[in-house]
Amino acid sequence: MARPQRSDADPQRAGAIPVGAPFRSFEQPAASRPPGATYAALDLGTNNCRLLIARPAQHGFRVVDAFSRIVRLGEGLGANSRLGDAAMDRAVEALKICRGKMANRGVTRARLVTTEACRAATNGLDFIRRVAAEAELALEVIDQRTEAALAVSGCAALADPAAESVIVFDIGGGSTEIIWLGGRSEARDPAARIREWASLPIGVVTVAERYGGIEVSRELFERMVEDCTQALAPFAKKAAGAKDARSFHLLGTSGTVTTVAGIHLDLPRYDRREVDGLWMHQRDILTVIDRLIEMDYAARAANACIGRERADLVLAGCAIFEAIRRAFPSERVRIADRGLREGILLRMMHEDRAWWRRK
């Protein structure tokens, strides 16, 4: 996939979607979609609501709009198995903004997914119905394997072409998807190269709620890592052969790894162009984690690559990251600021033969 290009210019609209109509009614048959079709992928996770709007460009796509907001939909979910009223309110408001963006950009095809929080919550279906009524969006609850496959599809282009084995991981709010991916010689489609996968019941929100994220000592951080290591153990056993393959490395896609990369680069503000595709070495990652442990909560909140909304979650994410690194030692890690949403976009464009039409 060509590296996604970003443009702040307003594209020529291909017919805006009326605000009062649900998006599912605008799903056009592939044969009838115009050459200038605009696609949207939305990922409502346990912690974040993210939207990406793009148009096909060469063998990849050009981003024309994006949105990201921390909504903490899964806040308190581990304690009572239900989505809280305040959390649902935050998510619905974010989704209304997403709907407006899709309408303004003339989106002609969209896939809107939600993951672990709605899978796990006893009132997840009630929330889906509320979203349909208030935000006029039809959310799709995807299963864990679909989530893993889409994440791989979105970031696999960043794997070293020479690597015969890669461990891909996506640290989410309520779960962590981890995949053993074979080399490119095995199949063109990354999803077809999945040898083993698992959805681990650990995420930045769940780990932070279990251990606390405000004051994190080195001893507490190690307990977090040990807990995550136990959750990872069954997959680590199945994928033990991954690290012995030629040019093996890790490929991480999540807010945790992009934050670690931003801190490593000492960015004055987070910049996707600097982070996406960055190679980090073991010593660099350890240096950043040590730095974060030494910081107090106020210092983490003041860091431009973390911010107040994630200051209590970042070390929980680092504990999951560290457990993965210890289970699959690798001198280098590729950082991806792409994943599930990009995988959704590529799949839809492939189904529509969008790149063939452009020739």
Coordinates of C-alpha atoms in Angstrom, one line a residue:
M1 CA 0.0 0.0 0.0
A2 CA 1.3 3.4 -0.8
R3 CA 1.8 5.5 2.3
P4 CA -1.5 7.3 3.0
Q5 CA -1.2 11.0 2.1
R6 CA -2.9 13.7 4.1
S7 CA -4.6 16.7 2.5
D8 CA -6.3 19.5 4.4
A9 CA -8.0 20.7 1.2
D10 CA -11.8 20.2 1.0
P11 CA -12.4 17.7 -1.8
Q12 CA -15.1 18.2 -4.4
R13 CA -18.2 16.7 -2.8
A14 CA -19.8 13.8 -4.4
G15 CA -23.3 14.5 -3.0
A16 CA -23.6 15.0 0.8
I17 CA -25.6 12.7 2.8
P18 CA -28.7 14.3 4.3
V19 CA -28.3 14.8 8.0
G20 CA -31.6 13.2 8.8
A21 CA -30.9 9.8 7.1
P22 CA -29.1 6.8 8.6
F23 CA -25.8 6.0 6.9
R24 CA -26.8 2.4 6.2
S25 CA -29.4 3.6 3.6
F26 CA -26.6 5.2 1.6
E27 CA -24.7 1.9 0.9
Q28 CA -24.7 1.9 -2.9
P29 CA -24.1 -1.3 -4.9
A30 CA -20.4 -1.5 -5.9
A31 CA -21.3 -1.2 -9.6
S32 CA -23.3 2.0 -9.1
R33 CA -20.7 3.8 -6.9
P34 CA -19.2 6.8 -8.8
P35 CA -15.4 6.9 -9.6
G36 CA -15.1 9.7 -7.0
A37 CA -16.5 7.5 -4.2
T38 CA -15.5 8.7 -0.7
Y39 CA -15.1 6.1 2.1
A40 CA -15.4 6.3 5.8
A41 CA -14.1 3.9 8.5
L42 CA -15.1 4.4 12.2
D43 CA -13.7 2.6 15.1
L44 CA -15.5 3.0 18.5
G45 CA -13.3 1.3 21.0
T46 CA -13.2 1.0 24.8
N47 CA -11.2 4.3 25.1
N48 CA -11.4 6.1 21.8
C49 CA -13.8 7.1 19.0
R50 CA -11.9 7.4 15.7
L51 CA -13.0 8.3 12.2
L52 CA -11.1 8.3 9.0
I53 CA -12.5 9.5 5.6
A54 CA -10.5 8.9 2.5
R55 CA -10.5 8.5 -1.3
P56 CA -8.6 6.0 -3.4
A57 CA -5.2 7.2 -4.6
Q58 CA -2.9 4.9 -6.7
H59 CA -2.7 1.7 -4.7
G60 CA -3.6 3.3 -1.4
F61 CA -5.8 6.2 -0.3
R62 CA -5.7 9.9 0.4
V63 CA -7.1 11.0 3.8
V64 CA -9.5 13.9 3.4
D65 CA -10.7 14.1 7.0
A66 CA -10.2 12.5 10.4
F67 CA -11.5 12.7 13.9
S68 CA -10.3 11.3 17.2
R69 CA -11.7 11.7 20.7
I70 CA -11.1 9.9 24.0
V71 CA -14.6 8.9 25.2
R72 CA -13.8 6.1 27.7
L73 CA -16.8 4.1 26.7
G74 CA -15.5 1.1 28.8
E75 CA -15.0 3.2 32.0
G76 CA -16.0 1.0 34.9
L77 CA -17.0 -1.9 32.7
G78 CA -14.7 -4.4 34.5
A79 CA -16.4 -3.7 37.8
N80 CA -20.1 -4.0 36.8
S81 CA -20.2 -5.5 33.3
R82 CA -22.2 -2.5 32.0
L83 CA -21.6 0.6 30.0
G84 CA -22.1 3.7 32.3
D85 CA -24.6 6.4 31.4
A86 CA -21.9 9.1 31.3
A87 CA -19.7 7.0 29.1
M88 CA -22.5 6.4 26.7
D89 CA -23.3 10.1 26.6
R90 CA -19.7 10.9 25.7
A91 CA -19.7 8.3 23.0
V92 CA -23.0 9.4 21.4
E93 CA -21.8 13.0 21.3
A94 CA -18.6 12.0 19.6
L95 CA -20.5 9.9 17.1
K96 CA -22.8 12.8 16.2
I97 CA -19.7 14.8 15.3
C98 CA -18.5 11.9 13.1
R99 CA -21.8 11.7 11.4
G100 CA -21.6 15.4 10.6
K101 CA -18.1 15.0 9.1
M102 CA -19.3 12.1 6.9
A103 CA -22.2 14.2 5.7
N104 CA -20.0 17.2 4.9
R105 CA -17.4 15.1 3.1
G106 CA -20.0 13.4 0.9
V107 CA -19.3 9.8 2.1
T108 CA -20.7 7.2 -0.2
R109 CA -19.7 4.1 1.6
A110 CA -19.0 3.6 5.3
R111 CA -18.2 0.8 7.8
L112 CA -18.7 1.7 11.4
V113 CA -17.5 -0.8 13.9
T114 CA -17.3 -1.1 17.7
T115 CA -15.2 -3.6 19.6
E116 CA -14.5 -4.9 23.1
A117 CA -16.6 -2.6 25.2
C118 CA -19.8 -3.4 23.3
R119 CA -18.8 -7.1 23.0
A120 CA -18.4 -7.4 26.8
A121 CA -21.2 -5.1 28.2
T122 CA -24.5 -6.6 29.1
N123 CA -26.2 -3.5 27.8
G124 CA -24.1 -3.3 24.6
L125 CA -27.1 -4.0 22.4
D126 CA -29.1 -1.2 24.1
F127 CA -26.3 1.2 23.4
I128 CA -26.2 0.2 19.8
R129 CA -29.9 0.9 19.5
R130 CA -29.4 4.3 21.2
V131 CA -26.7 5.2 18.7
A132 CA -29.1 4.3 15.9
A133 CA -31.8 6.5 17.3
E134 CA -29.8 9.5 18.4
A135 CA -26.8 9.6 16.1
E136 CA -28.5 7.9 13.2
L137 CA -25.5 5.5 12.7
A138 CA -25.6 1.8 12.4
L139 CA -22.7 0.4 14.5
E140 CA -21.4 -3.1 13.7
V141 CA -20.1 -5.1 16.7
I142 CA -17.2 -7.1 15.2
D143 CA -15.8 -10.3 16.7
Q144 CA -12.2 -10.6 17.9
R145 CA -10.9 -12.4 14.9
T146 CA -12.3 -9.8 12.5
E147 CA -10.8 -7.1 14.6
A148 CA -7.4 -8.8 14.5
A149 CA -7.6 -9.4 10.7
L150 CA -8.5 -5.8 10.0
A151 CA -5.8 -4.4 12.2
V152 CA -3.2 -6.6 10.4
S153 CA -4.6 -5.5 7.0
G154 CA -4.2 -1.9 8.0
C155 CA -0.6 -2.0 9.1
A156 CA 1.1 -5.0 7.5
A157 CA 2.6 -2.8 4.7
L158 CA 5.1 -1.6 7.4
A159 CA 6.5 -5.0 8.1
D160 CA 10.0 -5.6 6.9
P161 CA 9.7 -7.3 3.4
A162 CA 12.5 -9.6 4.4
A163 CA 10.9 -10.7 7.6
E164 CA 9.6 -14.3 7.6
S165 CA 7.8 -13.8 10.9
V166 CA 6.4 -10.7 12.6
I167 CA 4.4 -10.3 15.8
V168 CA 1.8 -7.7 15.3
F169 CA 0.0 -6.2 18.3
D170 CA -2.7 -3.6 18.9
I171 CA -3.1 -2.5 22.5
G172 CA -6.6 -1.3 23.0
G173 CA -8.6 0.1 25.9
G174 CA -10.3 -3.2 26.8
S175 CA -8.3 -5.9 25.0
T176 CA -5.1 -6.4 23.1
E177 CA -5.1 -8.1 19.8
I178 CA -1.9 -10.0 19.0
I179 CA -1.0 -11.9 15.8
W180 CA 1.8 -14.1 14.5
L181 CA 2.1 -13.0 10.9
G182 CA 4.0 -15.0 8.3
G183 CA 6.3 -13.6 5.6
R184 CA 5.1 -11.9 2.4
S185 CA 6.0 -15.0 0.3
E186 CA 3.2 -16.9 1.9
A187 CA 0.3 -14.8 0.5
R188 CA -0.5 -11.4 -0.9
D189 CA -3.3 -10.8 1.6
P190 CA -1.9 -10.2 5.1
A191 CA -5.0 -11.8 6.7
A192 CA -4.1 -15.0 4.9
R193 CA -0.7 -15.0 6.5
I194 CA -2.0 -15.1 10.1
R195 CA -0.5 -18.2 11.8
E196 CA -1.8 -17.6 15.3
W197 CA -3.8 -14.9 16.9
A198 CA -5.4 -14.1 20.3
S199 CA -7.5 -11.4 21.9
L200 CA -6.1 -10.8 25.4
P201 CA -8.5 -9.5 28.1
I202 CA -6.0 -6.7 29.0
G203 CA -6.1 -3.1 27.7
V204 CA -5.0 0.3 28.9
V205 CA -8.3 1.0 30.7
T206 CA -8.7 -2.4 32.3
V207 CA -5.1 -2.6 33.6
A208 CA -5.2 1.0 34.8
E209 CA -8.5 0.4 36.7
R210 CA -7.1 -2.7 38.3
Y211 CA -3.8 -1.2 39.5
G212 CA -4.3 2.6 39.3
G213 CA -2.7 4.9 36.9
I214 CA -2.0 8.1 38.9
E215 CA 0.9 7.0 41.1
V216 CA 2.9 4.2 39.5
S217 CA 6.1 3.1 41.2
R218 CA 8.6 0.8 39.6
E219 CA 7.3 -2.0 41.8
L220 CA 3.7 -1.4 40.8
F221 CA 4.8 -1.3 37.1
E222 CA 6.5 -4.7 37.5
R223 CA 3.3 -6.2 39.0
M224 CA 1.4 -4.9 36.0
V225 CA 3.9 -6.5 33.6
E226 CA 3.7 -9.8 35.5
D227 CA -0.1 -9.8 35.3
C228 CA 0.0 -9.0 31.5
T229 CA 2.7 -11.7 31.1
Q230 CA 0.3 -14.3 32.5
A231 CA -2.5 -13.2 30.2
L232 CA -0.1 -13.5 27.3
A233 CA 1.4 -16.9 28.2
P234 CA -1.0 -19.2 26.2
F235 CA -0.4 -17.2 23.0
A236 CA 3.4 -16.9 23.7
K237 CA 3.5 -20.7 23.9
K238 CA 1.7 -21.2 20.6
A239 CA 3.8 -18.6 18.8
A240 CA 7.1 -19.5 20.4
G241 CA 8.6 -20.3 17.0
A242 CA 8.0 -16.8 15.7
K243 CA 11.1 -15.2 17.1
D244 CA 13.4 -17.8 15.5
A245 CA 12.5 -16.8 11.9
R246 CA 14.7 -14.7 9.6
S247 CA 14.5 -10.9 10.2
F248 CA 11.9 -11.3 13.0
H249 CA 10.6 -8.1 14.5
L250 CA 7.6 -6.6 16.4
L251 CA 5.1 -4.3 14.7
G252 CA 2.9 -2.3 17.1
T253 CA -0.2 -0.3 16.3
S254 CA -1.8 1.6 19.2
G255 CA -1.8 4.8 21.1
T256 CA 0.7 3.3 23.5
V257 CA 3.4 2.6 20.9
T258 CA 2.8 5.9 19.1
T259 CA 3.1 7.8 22.4
V260 CA 6.3 6.0 23.2
A261 CA 7.6 7.0 19.8
G262 CA 6.6 10.6 20.1
I263 CA 8.4 10.9 23.5
H264 CA 11.5 9.2 22.1
L265 CA 11.6 11.8 19.3
D266 CA 11.0 14.6 21.8
L267 CA 8.2 16.0 19.6
P268 CA 6.9 19.4 20.8
R269 CA 3.5 18.1 19.7
Y270 CA 2.4 14.7 18.3
D271 CA 3.0 14.4 14.6
R272 CA 1.9 11.3 12.7
R273 CA 4.3 11.9 9.8
E274 CA 7.2 11.6 12.2
V275 CA 5.9 8.5 14.0
D276 CA 4.2 6.3 11.4
G277 CA 6.8 3.8 10.1
L278 CA 9.5 4.7 12.7
W279 CA 11.9 1.9 13.7
M280 CA 12.7 1.9 17.5
H281 CA 15.4 -0.1 19.1
Q282 CA 15.2 -2.0 22.4
R283 CA 17.4 0.6 24.3
D284 CA 15.2 3.5 23.0
I285 CA 12.0 1.8 24.3
L286 CA 13.5 1.0 27.7
T287 CA 14.7 4.6 28.0
V288 CA 11.2 6.0 27.4
I289 CA 9.5 3.6 29.8
D290 CA 12.1 4.5 32.5
R291 CA 11.4 8.1 31.8
L292 CA 7.7 7.6 32.2
I293 CA 8.0 5.7 35.4
E294 CA 10.1 8.5 36.8
M295 CA 7.5 11.2 35.8
D296 CA 4.7 12.0 38.2
Y297 CA 1.1 12.3 37.0
A298 CA 1.4 16.1 36.4
A299 CA 4.5 15.7 34.3
R300 CA 2.8 13.0 32.2
A301 CA -0.3 15.2 31.8
A302 CA 1.9 18.1 30.7
N303 CA 3.7 16.1 28.0
A304 CA 2.4 17.0 24.6
C305 CA 2.4 13.4 23.3
I306 CA 0.4 12.2 26.3
G307 CA -2.0 14.9 27.6
R308 CA -4.3 15.0 30.6
E309 CA -6.8 12.5 29.2
R310 CA -4.3 9.7 28.8
A311 CA -1.8 10.5 31.6
D312 CA -3.4 7.8 33.8
L313 CA -3.4 5.2 31.1
V314 CA 0.0 5.4 29.4
L315 CA 1.9 3.3 31.9
A316 CA -0.7 0.6 31.8
G317 CA -0.2 0.5 28.1
C318 CA 3.6 0.4 28.6
A319 CA 3.2 -2.6 30.9
I320 CA 1.4 -4.5 28.2
F321 CA 4.0 -3.5 25.6
E322 CA 6.8 -4.6 28.0
A323 CA 5.1 -8.0 28.5
I324 CA 5.0 -8.5 24.8
R325 CA 8.6 -7.4 24.3
R326 CA 9.8 -9.9 27.0
A327 CA 7.8 -12.8 25.5
F328 CA 9.1 -12.0 22.0
P329 CA 12.6 -10.4 22.4
S330 CA 13.5 -8.3 19.3
E331 CA 16.1 -5.7 18.8
R332 CA 13.7 -3.6 16.8
V333 CA 10.0 -2.6 16.8
R334 CA 8.2 -0.9 13.9
I335 CA 5.7 1.8 15.0
A336 CA 2.5 2.1 13.1
D337 CA 0.1 5.0 13.4
R338 CA -2.4 3.0 11.3
G339 CA -4.4 -0.2 11.9
L340 CA -8.1 -1.1 12.1
R341 CA -9.6 2.0 10.3
E342 CA -7.0 1.7 7.5
G343 CA -7.7 -2.0 7.2
I344 CA -11.4 -1.2 6.8
L345 CA -10.8 1.4 4.2
L346 CA -8.5 -0.9 2.2
R347 CA -11.0 -3.8 2.3
M348 CA -13.9 -1.6 1.1
M349 CA -11.8 -0.2 -1.7
H350 CA -10.6 -3.6 -2.7
E351 CA -14.1 -5.0 -2.8
D352 CA -15.2 -2.0 -5.0
R353 CA -12.1 -2.5 -7.3
A354 CA -11.5 1.2 -6.7
W355 CA -7.9 1.1 -8.0
W356 CA -8.8 -0.8 -11.1
R357 CA -11.3 1.9 -12.0
R358 CA -8.7 4.6 -11.7
K359 CA -6.4 3.1 -14.4

